[in-house]
Amino acid sequence: MRRLLALLLAAPFLLALLAAPASAQTLAPPAGTVARIQGAAVAVRSALPRALAVGDAIQVGDVLSTGADARLEITMQDDSVFVLGAETAFVVTDYTFGQGKGGATFRVIKGVFLATSGKIAQLADNAMTVQTEIATIGIRGTTVWGGPLDGVPMQVIMLEGRAVTVENRQGRVELTTAGAGTWTDGGAPAPAAPWEADKTARARATVTFR
């Protein structure tokens, strides 16, 4: 309990989320489960925090938060996989899947993530998206890393797969080659360009389990 309280107190942005409208906190059917965990991580829904453990259900509306040096891996119902790095806040905003239909929207409030898309991303080009404060990332049959790196608030690299789009009100970039990345500090996303091996390794390290 002491670790849980410390994690919540270290993440003041959660206080605003706890005050969100009740509709955003409504209990929803399970969207996924916790597959692996390193260190401390909690989920908050309807102002009630709970420490996470392997096998726990993840619901639509859950705000997931990881502690220092923590990692959290969740597997969604469509076999999409997300790995969250340390001090990351992540929301399952919307998730539906079944009978050949589905859509998923996630939100990264802060921190880093690695996403490997599942069946939902195969349904339509915009079926799976990750929203951040400064850009929206569209994922199509892909493994993608995103988050702050080298002092830049949002960098994105497609590690493998078919395509990733990164867009905001200033512009849009599509990544179609494994190893290509882009970045934005709030302006238009930079043109796609290959990342050096060292930079890619540093990005991967932020979501690697010990």
PDB file of C-alpha atoms in Angstrom:
ATOM      1  CA  MET A   1       0.000   0.000   0.000  1.00  0.00           C
ATOM      2  CA  ARG A   2       2.854   2.380   0.767  1.00  0.00           C
ATOM      3  CA  ARG A   3       4.270   1.883  -2.766  1.00  0.00           C
ATOM      4  CA  LEU A   4       0.807   2.437  -4.247  1.00  0.00           C
ATOM      5  CA  LEU A   5       0.332   5.720  -2.378  1.00  0.00           C
ATOM      6  CA  ALA A   6       3.810   6.875  -3.312  1.00  0.00           C
ATOM      7  CA  LEU A   7       3.110   6.192  -6.989  1.00  0.00           C
ATOM      8  CA  LEU A   8      -0.127   8.170  -6.896  1.00  0.00           C
ATOM      9  CA  LEU A   9       1.428  11.104  -5.060  1.00  0.00           C
ATOM     10  CA  ALA A  10       4.295  11.168  -7.545  1.00  0.00           C
ATOM     11  CA  ALA A  11       1.818  11.570 -10.416  1.00  0.00           C
ATOM     12  CA  PRO A  12      -0.232  14.729  -9.712  1.00  0.00           C
ATOM     13  CA  PHE A  13      -1.726  14.660 -13.185  1.00  0.00           C
ATOM     14  CA  LEU A  14      -3.850  11.748 -11.996  1.00  0.00           C
ATOM     15  CA  LEU A  15      -5.788  14.068  -9.695  1.00  0.00           C
ATOM     16  CA  ALA A  16      -7.301  15.846 -12.675  1.00  0.00           C
ATOM     17  CA  LEU A  17      -8.200  12.535 -14.275  1.00  0.00           C
ATOM     18  CA  LEU A  18      -9.942  11.380 -11.121  1.00  0.00           C
ATOM     19  CA  ALA A  19     -12.211  14.391 -11.431  1.00  0.00           C
ATOM     20  CA  ALA A  20     -13.199  13.443 -15.000  1.00  0.00           C
ATOM     21  CA  PRO A  21     -16.907  13.166 -15.855  1.00  0.00           C
ATOM     22  CA  ALA A  22     -18.561   9.967 -14.717  1.00  0.00           C
ATOM     23  CA  SER A  23     -19.135   8.875 -18.327  1.00  0.00           C
ATOM     24  CA  ALA A  24     -15.368   8.607 -18.832  1.00  0.00           C
ATOM     25  CA  GLN A  25     -15.081   6.451 -15.721  1.00  0.00           C
ATOM     26  CA  THR A  26     -17.950   4.049 -16.468  1.00  0.00           C
ATOM     27  CA  LEU A  27     -17.162   0.391 -15.919  1.00  0.00           C
ATOM     28  CA  ALA A  28     -16.740  -1.330 -19.274  1.00  0.00           C
ATOM     29  CA  PRO A  29     -16.166  -4.934 -20.370  1.00  0.00           C
ATOM     30  CA  PRO A  30     -12.551  -6.107 -20.081  1.00  0.00           C
ATOM     31  CA  ALA A  31     -10.443  -4.887 -22.984  1.00  0.00           C
ATOM     32  CA  GLY A  32      -7.260  -6.747 -22.055  1.00  0.00           C
ATOM     33  CA  THR A  33      -5.151  -8.259 -19.298  1.00  0.00           C
ATOM     34  CA  VAL A  34      -1.817  -7.605 -17.617  1.00  0.00           C
ATOM     35  CA  ALA A  35       0.750  -9.971 -19.151  1.00  0.00           C
ATOM     36  CA  ARG A  36       3.945  -8.840 -17.378  1.00  0.00           C
ATOM     37  CA  ILE A  37       4.892  -6.303 -14.783  1.00  0.00           C
ATOM     38  CA  GLN A  38       8.153  -4.971 -13.344  1.00  0.00           C
ATOM     39  CA  GLY A  39       8.073  -2.632 -10.368  1.00  0.00           C
ATOM     40  CA  ALA A  40       4.939  -0.749  -9.334  1.00  0.00           C
ATOM     41  CA  ALA A  41       1.940   0.025 -11.520  1.00  0.00           C
ATOM     42  CA  VAL A  42      -1.624   1.026 -10.738  1.00  0.00           C
ATOM     43  CA  ALA A  43      -4.925   1.414 -12.540  1.00  0.00           C
ATOM     44  CA  VAL A  44      -7.402   4.134 -11.578  1.00  0.00           C
ATOM     45  CA  ARG A  45     -11.092   4.065 -12.403  1.00  0.00           C
ATOM     46  CA  SER A  46     -13.968   5.937 -10.743  1.00  0.00           C
ATOM     47  CA  ALA A  47     -11.449   7.526  -8.333  1.00  0.00           C
ATOM     48  CA  LEU A  48     -10.456   4.084  -7.025  1.00  0.00           C
ATOM     49  CA  PRO A  49      -6.789   3.069  -7.498  1.00  0.00           C
ATOM     50  CA  ARG A  50      -5.758  -0.575  -7.552  1.00  0.00           C
ATOM     51  CA  ALA A  51      -2.297  -2.079  -7.681  1.00  0.00           C
ATOM     52  CA  LEU A  52      -1.850  -4.198 -10.791  1.00  0.00           C
ATOM     53  CA  ALA A  53      -0.650  -7.796 -10.964  1.00  0.00           C
ATOM     54  CA  VAL A  54      -0.218 -10.324 -13.765  1.00  0.00           C
ATOM     55  CA  GLY A  55      -3.597 -11.578 -14.945  1.00  0.00           C
ATOM     56  CA  ASP A  56      -5.572  -8.509 -13.869  1.00  0.00           C
ATOM     57  CA  ALA A  57      -8.243  -7.258 -16.249  1.00  0.00           C
ATOM     58  CA  ILE A  58      -7.834  -3.916 -18.025  1.00  0.00           C
ATOM     59  CA  GLN A  59     -11.060  -2.030 -18.619  1.00  0.00           C
ATOM     60  CA  VAL A  60     -12.070   0.760 -20.956  1.00  0.00           C
ATOM     61  CA  GLY A  61     -11.615   3.951 -18.962  1.00  0.00           C
ATOM     62  CA  ASP A  62      -8.696   2.640 -16.927  1.00  0.00           C
ATOM     63  CA  VAL A  63      -5.877   5.100 -16.311  1.00  0.00           C
ATOM     64  CA  LEU A  64      -2.676   3.047 -16.066  1.00  0.00           C
ATOM     65  CA  SER A  65       0.336   4.565 -14.329  1.00  0.00           C
ATOM     66  CA  THR A  66       3.812   3.086 -13.863  1.00  0.00           C
ATOM     67  CA  GLY A  67       6.405   3.965 -11.249  1.00  0.00           C
ATOM     68  CA  ALA A  68      10.116   4.682 -11.480  1.00  0.00           C
ATOM     69  CA  ASP A  69      12.025   1.939 -13.334  1.00  0.00           C
ATOM     70  CA  ALA A  70       8.736   0.098 -13.928  1.00  0.00           C
ATOM     71  CA  ARG A  71       7.481  -1.746 -16.978  1.00  0.00           C
ATOM     72  CA  LEU A  72       3.941  -2.875 -17.749  1.00  0.00           C
ATOM     73  CA  GLU A  73       2.840  -5.147 -20.593  1.00  0.00           C
ATOM     74  CA  ILE A  74      -0.830  -5.561 -21.467  1.00  0.00           C
ATOM     75  CA  THR A  75      -2.395  -7.831 -24.056  1.00  0.00           C
ATOM     76  CA  MET A  76      -5.670  -6.681 -25.587  1.00  0.00           C
ATOM     77  CA  GLN A  77      -8.527  -8.935 -26.677  1.00  0.00           C
ATOM     78  CA  ASP A  78      -7.522  -8.632 -30.343  1.00  0.00           C
ATOM     79  CA  ASP A  79      -3.908  -9.673 -29.493  1.00  0.00           C
ATOM     80  CA  SER A  80      -2.532  -6.138 -29.651  1.00  0.00           C
ATOM     81  CA  VAL A  81       0.283  -5.707 -27.127  1.00  0.00           C
ATOM     82  CA  PHE A  82       1.387  -2.554 -25.323  1.00  0.00           C
ATOM     83  CA  VAL A  83       4.493  -2.160 -23.191  1.00  0.00           C
ATOM     84  CA  LEU A  84       4.663   0.953 -21.025  1.00  0.00           C
ATOM     85  CA  GLY A  85       7.942   2.339 -19.741  1.00  0.00           C
ATOM     86  CA  ALA A  86       8.734   3.984 -16.428  1.00  0.00           C
ATOM     87  CA  GLU A  87       6.624   6.903 -15.181  1.00  0.00           C
ATOM     88  CA  THR A  88       4.139   6.519 -18.015  1.00  0.00           C
ATOM     89  CA  ALA A  89       0.431   7.352 -17.860  1.00  0.00           C
ATOM     90  CA  PHE A  90      -1.795   5.563 -20.364  1.00  0.00           C
ATOM     91  CA  VAL A  91      -5.563   5.498 -20.865  1.00  0.00           C
ATOM     92  CA  VAL A  92      -7.724   2.933 -22.648  1.00  0.00           C
ATOM     93  CA  THR A  93     -10.058   5.538 -24.107  1.00  0.00           C
ATOM     94  CA  ASP A  94     -12.178   3.351 -26.381  1.00  0.00           C
ATOM     95  CA  TYR A  95     -12.044  -0.320 -27.289  1.00  0.00           C
ATOM     96  CA  THR A  96     -14.458  -2.607 -29.136  1.00  0.00           C
ATOM     97  CA  PHE A  97     -13.730  -5.903 -30.823  1.00  0.00           C
ATOM     98  CA  GLY A  98     -15.798  -8.816 -32.070  1.00  0.00           C
ATOM     99  CA  GLN A  99     -17.611 -10.326 -35.033  1.00  0.00           C
ATOM    100  CA  GLY A 100     -15.159  -8.874 -37.523  1.00  0.00           C
ATOM    101  CA  LYS A 101     -15.629  -5.332 -36.255  1.00  0.00           C
ATOM    102  CA  GLY A 102     -13.717  -3.142 -33.871  1.00  0.00           C
ATOM    103  CA  GLY A 103     -11.864   0.025 -33.063  1.00  0.00           C
ATOM    104  CA  ALA A 104      -9.388   1.145 -30.449  1.00  0.00           C
ATOM    105  CA  THR A 105      -8.230   4.506 -29.167  1.00  0.00           C
ATOM    106  CA  PHE A 106      -5.560   4.881 -26.516  1.00  0.00           C
ATOM    107  CA  ARG A 107      -4.089   7.982 -24.945  1.00  0.00           C
ATOM    108  CA  VAL A 108      -0.558   8.476 -23.665  1.00  0.00           C
ATOM    109  CA  ILE A 109      -0.580  11.370 -21.200  1.00  0.00           C
ATOM    110  CA  LYS A 110       3.133  11.122 -20.572  1.00  0.00           C
ATOM    111  CA  GLY A 111       5.953   8.618 -20.944  1.00  0.00           C
ATOM    112  CA  VAL A 112       6.945   5.993 -23.496  1.00  0.00           C
ATOM    113  CA  PHE A 113       5.233   3.015 -25.095  1.00  0.00           C
ATOM    114  CA  LEU A 114       5.815   0.134 -27.479  1.00  0.00           C
ATOM    115  CA  ALA A 115       2.778  -1.075 -29.415  1.00  0.00           C
ATOM    116  CA  THR A 116       2.370  -4.162 -31.565  1.00  0.00           C
ATOM    117  CA  SER A 117      -0.943  -4.093 -33.374  1.00  0.00           C
ATOM    118  CA  GLY A 118      -3.331  -7.044 -33.497  1.00  0.00           C
ATOM    119  CA  LYS A 119      -6.500  -7.864 -35.370  1.00  0.00           C
ATOM    120  CA  ILE A 120      -8.194  -4.483 -34.953  1.00  0.00           C
ATOM    121  CA  ALA A 121      -5.495  -2.674 -36.939  1.00  0.00           C
ATOM    122  CA  GLN A 122      -6.191  -5.021 -39.865  1.00  0.00           C
ATOM    123  CA  LEU A 123      -9.818  -3.927 -40.115  1.00  0.00           C
ATOM    124  CA  ALA A 124      -9.325  -0.357 -41.402  1.00  0.00           C
ATOM    125  CA  ASP A 125      -6.618   2.280 -41.748  1.00  0.00           C
ATOM    126  CA  ASN A 126      -7.828   4.314 -38.763  1.00  0.00           C
ATOM    127  CA  ALA A 127      -9.068   1.464 -36.587  1.00  0.00           C
ATOM    128  CA  MET A 128      -6.259   1.766 -34.011  1.00  0.00           C
ATOM    129  CA  THR A 129      -4.823   5.078 -32.850  1.00  0.00           C
ATOM    130  CA  VAL A 130      -2.681   6.348 -29.988  1.00  0.00           C
ATOM    131  CA  GLN A 131      -3.283   9.951 -28.995  1.00  0.00           C
ATOM    132  CA  THR A 132      -0.653  12.086 -27.272  1.00  0.00           C
ATOM    133  CA  GLU A 133      -0.624  15.709 -26.210  1.00  0.00           C
ATOM    134  CA  ILE A 134       0.951  16.863 -29.490  1.00  0.00           C
ATOM    135  CA  ALA A 135       0.223  14.190 -32.116  1.00  0.00           C
ATOM    136  CA  THR A 136      -1.979  11.239 -33.027  1.00  0.00           C
ATOM    137  CA  ILE A 137      -0.336   8.003 -34.122  1.00  0.00           C
ATOM    138  CA  GLY A 138      -2.195   5.674 -36.461  1.00  0.00           C
ATOM    139  CA  ILE A 139      -1.042   2.057 -36.332  1.00  0.00           C
ATOM    140  CA  ARG A 140      -1.533  -0.418 -39.169  1.00  0.00           C
ATOM    141  CA  GLY A 141      -0.031  -3.917 -38.897  1.00  0.00           C
ATOM    142  CA  THR A 142       2.946  -2.549 -37.067  1.00  0.00           C
ATOM    143  CA  THR A 143       5.299  -2.482 -34.103  1.00  0.00           C
ATOM    144  CA  VAL A 144       5.928   1.129 -33.119  1.00  0.00           C
ATOM    145  CA  TRP A 145       7.738   2.942 -30.308  1.00  0.00           C
ATOM    146  CA  GLY A 146       6.801   6.435 -29.215  1.00  0.00           C
ATOM    147  CA  GLY A 147       7.684   8.924 -26.516  1.00  0.00           C
ATOM    148  CA  PRO A 148      10.161  11.607 -25.448  1.00  0.00           C
ATOM    149  CA  LEU A 149      13.802  11.030 -26.372  1.00  0.00           C
ATOM    150  CA  ASP A 150      16.902  13.220 -26.625  1.00  0.00           C
ATOM    151  CA  GLY A 151      15.054  16.242 -25.285  1.00  0.00           C
ATOM    152  CA  VAL A 152      12.330  16.036 -27.944  1.00  0.00           C
ATOM    153  CA  PRO A 153       8.833  15.659 -26.454  1.00  0.00           C
ATOM    154  CA  MET A 154       7.595  13.142 -29.035  1.00  0.00           C
ATOM    155  CA  GLN A 155       9.600  10.823 -31.235  1.00  0.00           C
ATOM    156  CA  VAL A 156       8.162   7.847 -33.129  1.00  0.00           C
ATOM    157  CA  ILE A 157       9.835   4.951 -34.910  1.00  0.00           C
ATOM    158  CA  MET A 158       8.259   2.094 -36.867  1.00  0.00           C
ATOM    159  CA  LEU A 159      10.321  -0.907 -35.835  1.00  0.00           C
ATOM    160  CA  GLU A 160       8.600  -3.299 -38.215  1.00  0.00           C
ATOM    161  CA  GLY A 161       5.385  -3.665 -40.147  1.00  0.00           C
ATOM    162  CA  ARG A 162       3.330  -1.932 -42.780  1.00  0.00           C
ATOM    163  CA  ALA A 163       2.690   1.712 -41.899  1.00  0.00           C
ATOM    164  CA  VAL A 164       2.464   4.296 -39.146  1.00  0.00           C
ATOM    165  CA  THR A 165       1.007   7.773 -39.485  1.00  0.00           C
ATOM    166  CA  VAL A 166       1.915  10.666 -37.212  1.00  0.00           C
ATOM    167  CA  GLU A 167      -0.233  13.748 -37.522  1.00  0.00           C
ATOM    168  CA  ASN A 168      -1.419  16.895 -35.803  1.00  0.00           C
ATOM    169  CA  ARG A 169      -2.946  20.177 -36.915  1.00  0.00           C
ATOM    170  CA  GLN A 170       0.378  21.239 -38.388  1.00  0.00           C
ATOM    171  CA  GLY A 171       0.927  18.284 -40.698  1.00  0.00           C
ATOM    172  CA  ARG A 172       1.081  14.563 -41.340  1.00  0.00           C
ATOM    173  CA  VAL A 173       3.895  12.073 -41.960  1.00  0.00           C
ATOM    174  CA  GLU A 174       3.654   8.411 -42.912  1.00  0.00           C
ATOM    175  CA  LEU A 175       6.326   5.883 -41.961  1.00  0.00           C
ATOM    176  CA  THR A 176       6.420   2.929 -44.346  1.00  0.00           C
ATOM    177  CA  THR A 177       9.942   1.560 -43.863  1.00  0.00           C
ATOM    178  CA  ALA A 178      11.139  -0.386 -40.835  1.00  0.00           C
ATOM    179  CA  GLY A 179      13.638   1.712 -38.898  1.00  0.00           C
ATOM    180  CA  ALA A 180      12.221   5.040 -40.100  1.00  0.00           C
ATOM    181  CA  GLY A 181      11.147   7.637 -37.581  1.00  0.00           C
ATOM    182  CA  THR A 182       9.831  11.138 -37.124  1.00  0.00           C
ATOM    183  CA  TRP A 183       9.523  13.683 -34.349  1.00  0.00           C
ATOM    184  CA  THR A 184       7.519  16.712 -33.311  1.00  0.00           C
ATOM    185  CA  ASP A 185       7.744  19.337 -30.610  1.00  0.00           C
ATOM    186  CA  GLY A 186       4.248  20.551 -31.395  1.00  0.00           C
ATOM    187  CA  GLY A 187       4.925  21.696 -34.932  1.00  0.00           C
ATOM    188  CA  ALA A 188       4.505  19.639 -38.094  1.00  0.00           C
ATOM    189  CA  PRO A 189       6.012  16.141 -37.792  1.00  0.00           C
ATOM    190  CA  ALA A 190       9.482  15.984 -39.345  1.00  0.00           C
ATOM    191  CA  PRO A 191       9.957  14.101 -42.632  1.00  0.00           C
ATOM    192  CA  ALA A 192      10.506  10.356 -42.221  1.00  0.00           C
ATOM    193  CA  ALA A 193      14.166   9.434 -41.811  1.00  0.00           C
ATOM    194  CA  PRO A 194      16.086   6.321 -40.731  1.00  0.00           C
ATOM    195  CA  TRP A 195      17.253   6.197 -37.129  1.00  0.00           C
ATOM    196  CA  GLU A 196      20.798   5.301 -36.183  1.00  0.00           C
ATOM    197  CA  ALA A 197      21.240   1.980 -34.407  1.00  0.00           C
ATOM    198  CA  ASP A 198      22.300   3.670 -31.162  1.00  0.00           C
ATOM    199  CA  LYS A 199      19.198   5.836 -31.049  1.00  0.00           C
ATOM    200  CA  THR A 200      16.939   2.853 -31.748  1.00  0.00           C
ATOM    201  CA  ALA A 201      18.648   0.876 -28.983  1.00  0.00           C
ATOM    202  CA  ARG A 202      18.119   3.701 -26.499  1.00  0.00           C
ATOM    203  CA  ALA A 203      14.445   3.862 -27.391  1.00  0.00           C
ATOM    204  CA  ARG A 204      14.012   0.100 -26.995  1.00  0.00           C
ATOM    205  CA  ALA A 205      15.792   0.206 -23.618  1.00  0.00           C
ATOM    206  CA  THR A 206      13.018   2.404 -22.197  1.00  0.00           C
ATOM    207  CA  VAL A 207      10.499  -0.451 -22.612  1.00  0.00           C
ATOM    208  CA  THR A 208      12.755  -3.466 -22.033  1.00  0.00           C
ATOM    209  CA  PHE A 209      12.120  -5.694 -19.030  1.00  0.00           C
ATOM    210  CA  ARG A 210      15.033  -6.680 -16.822  1.00  0.00           C
TER     211      ARG A 210
END
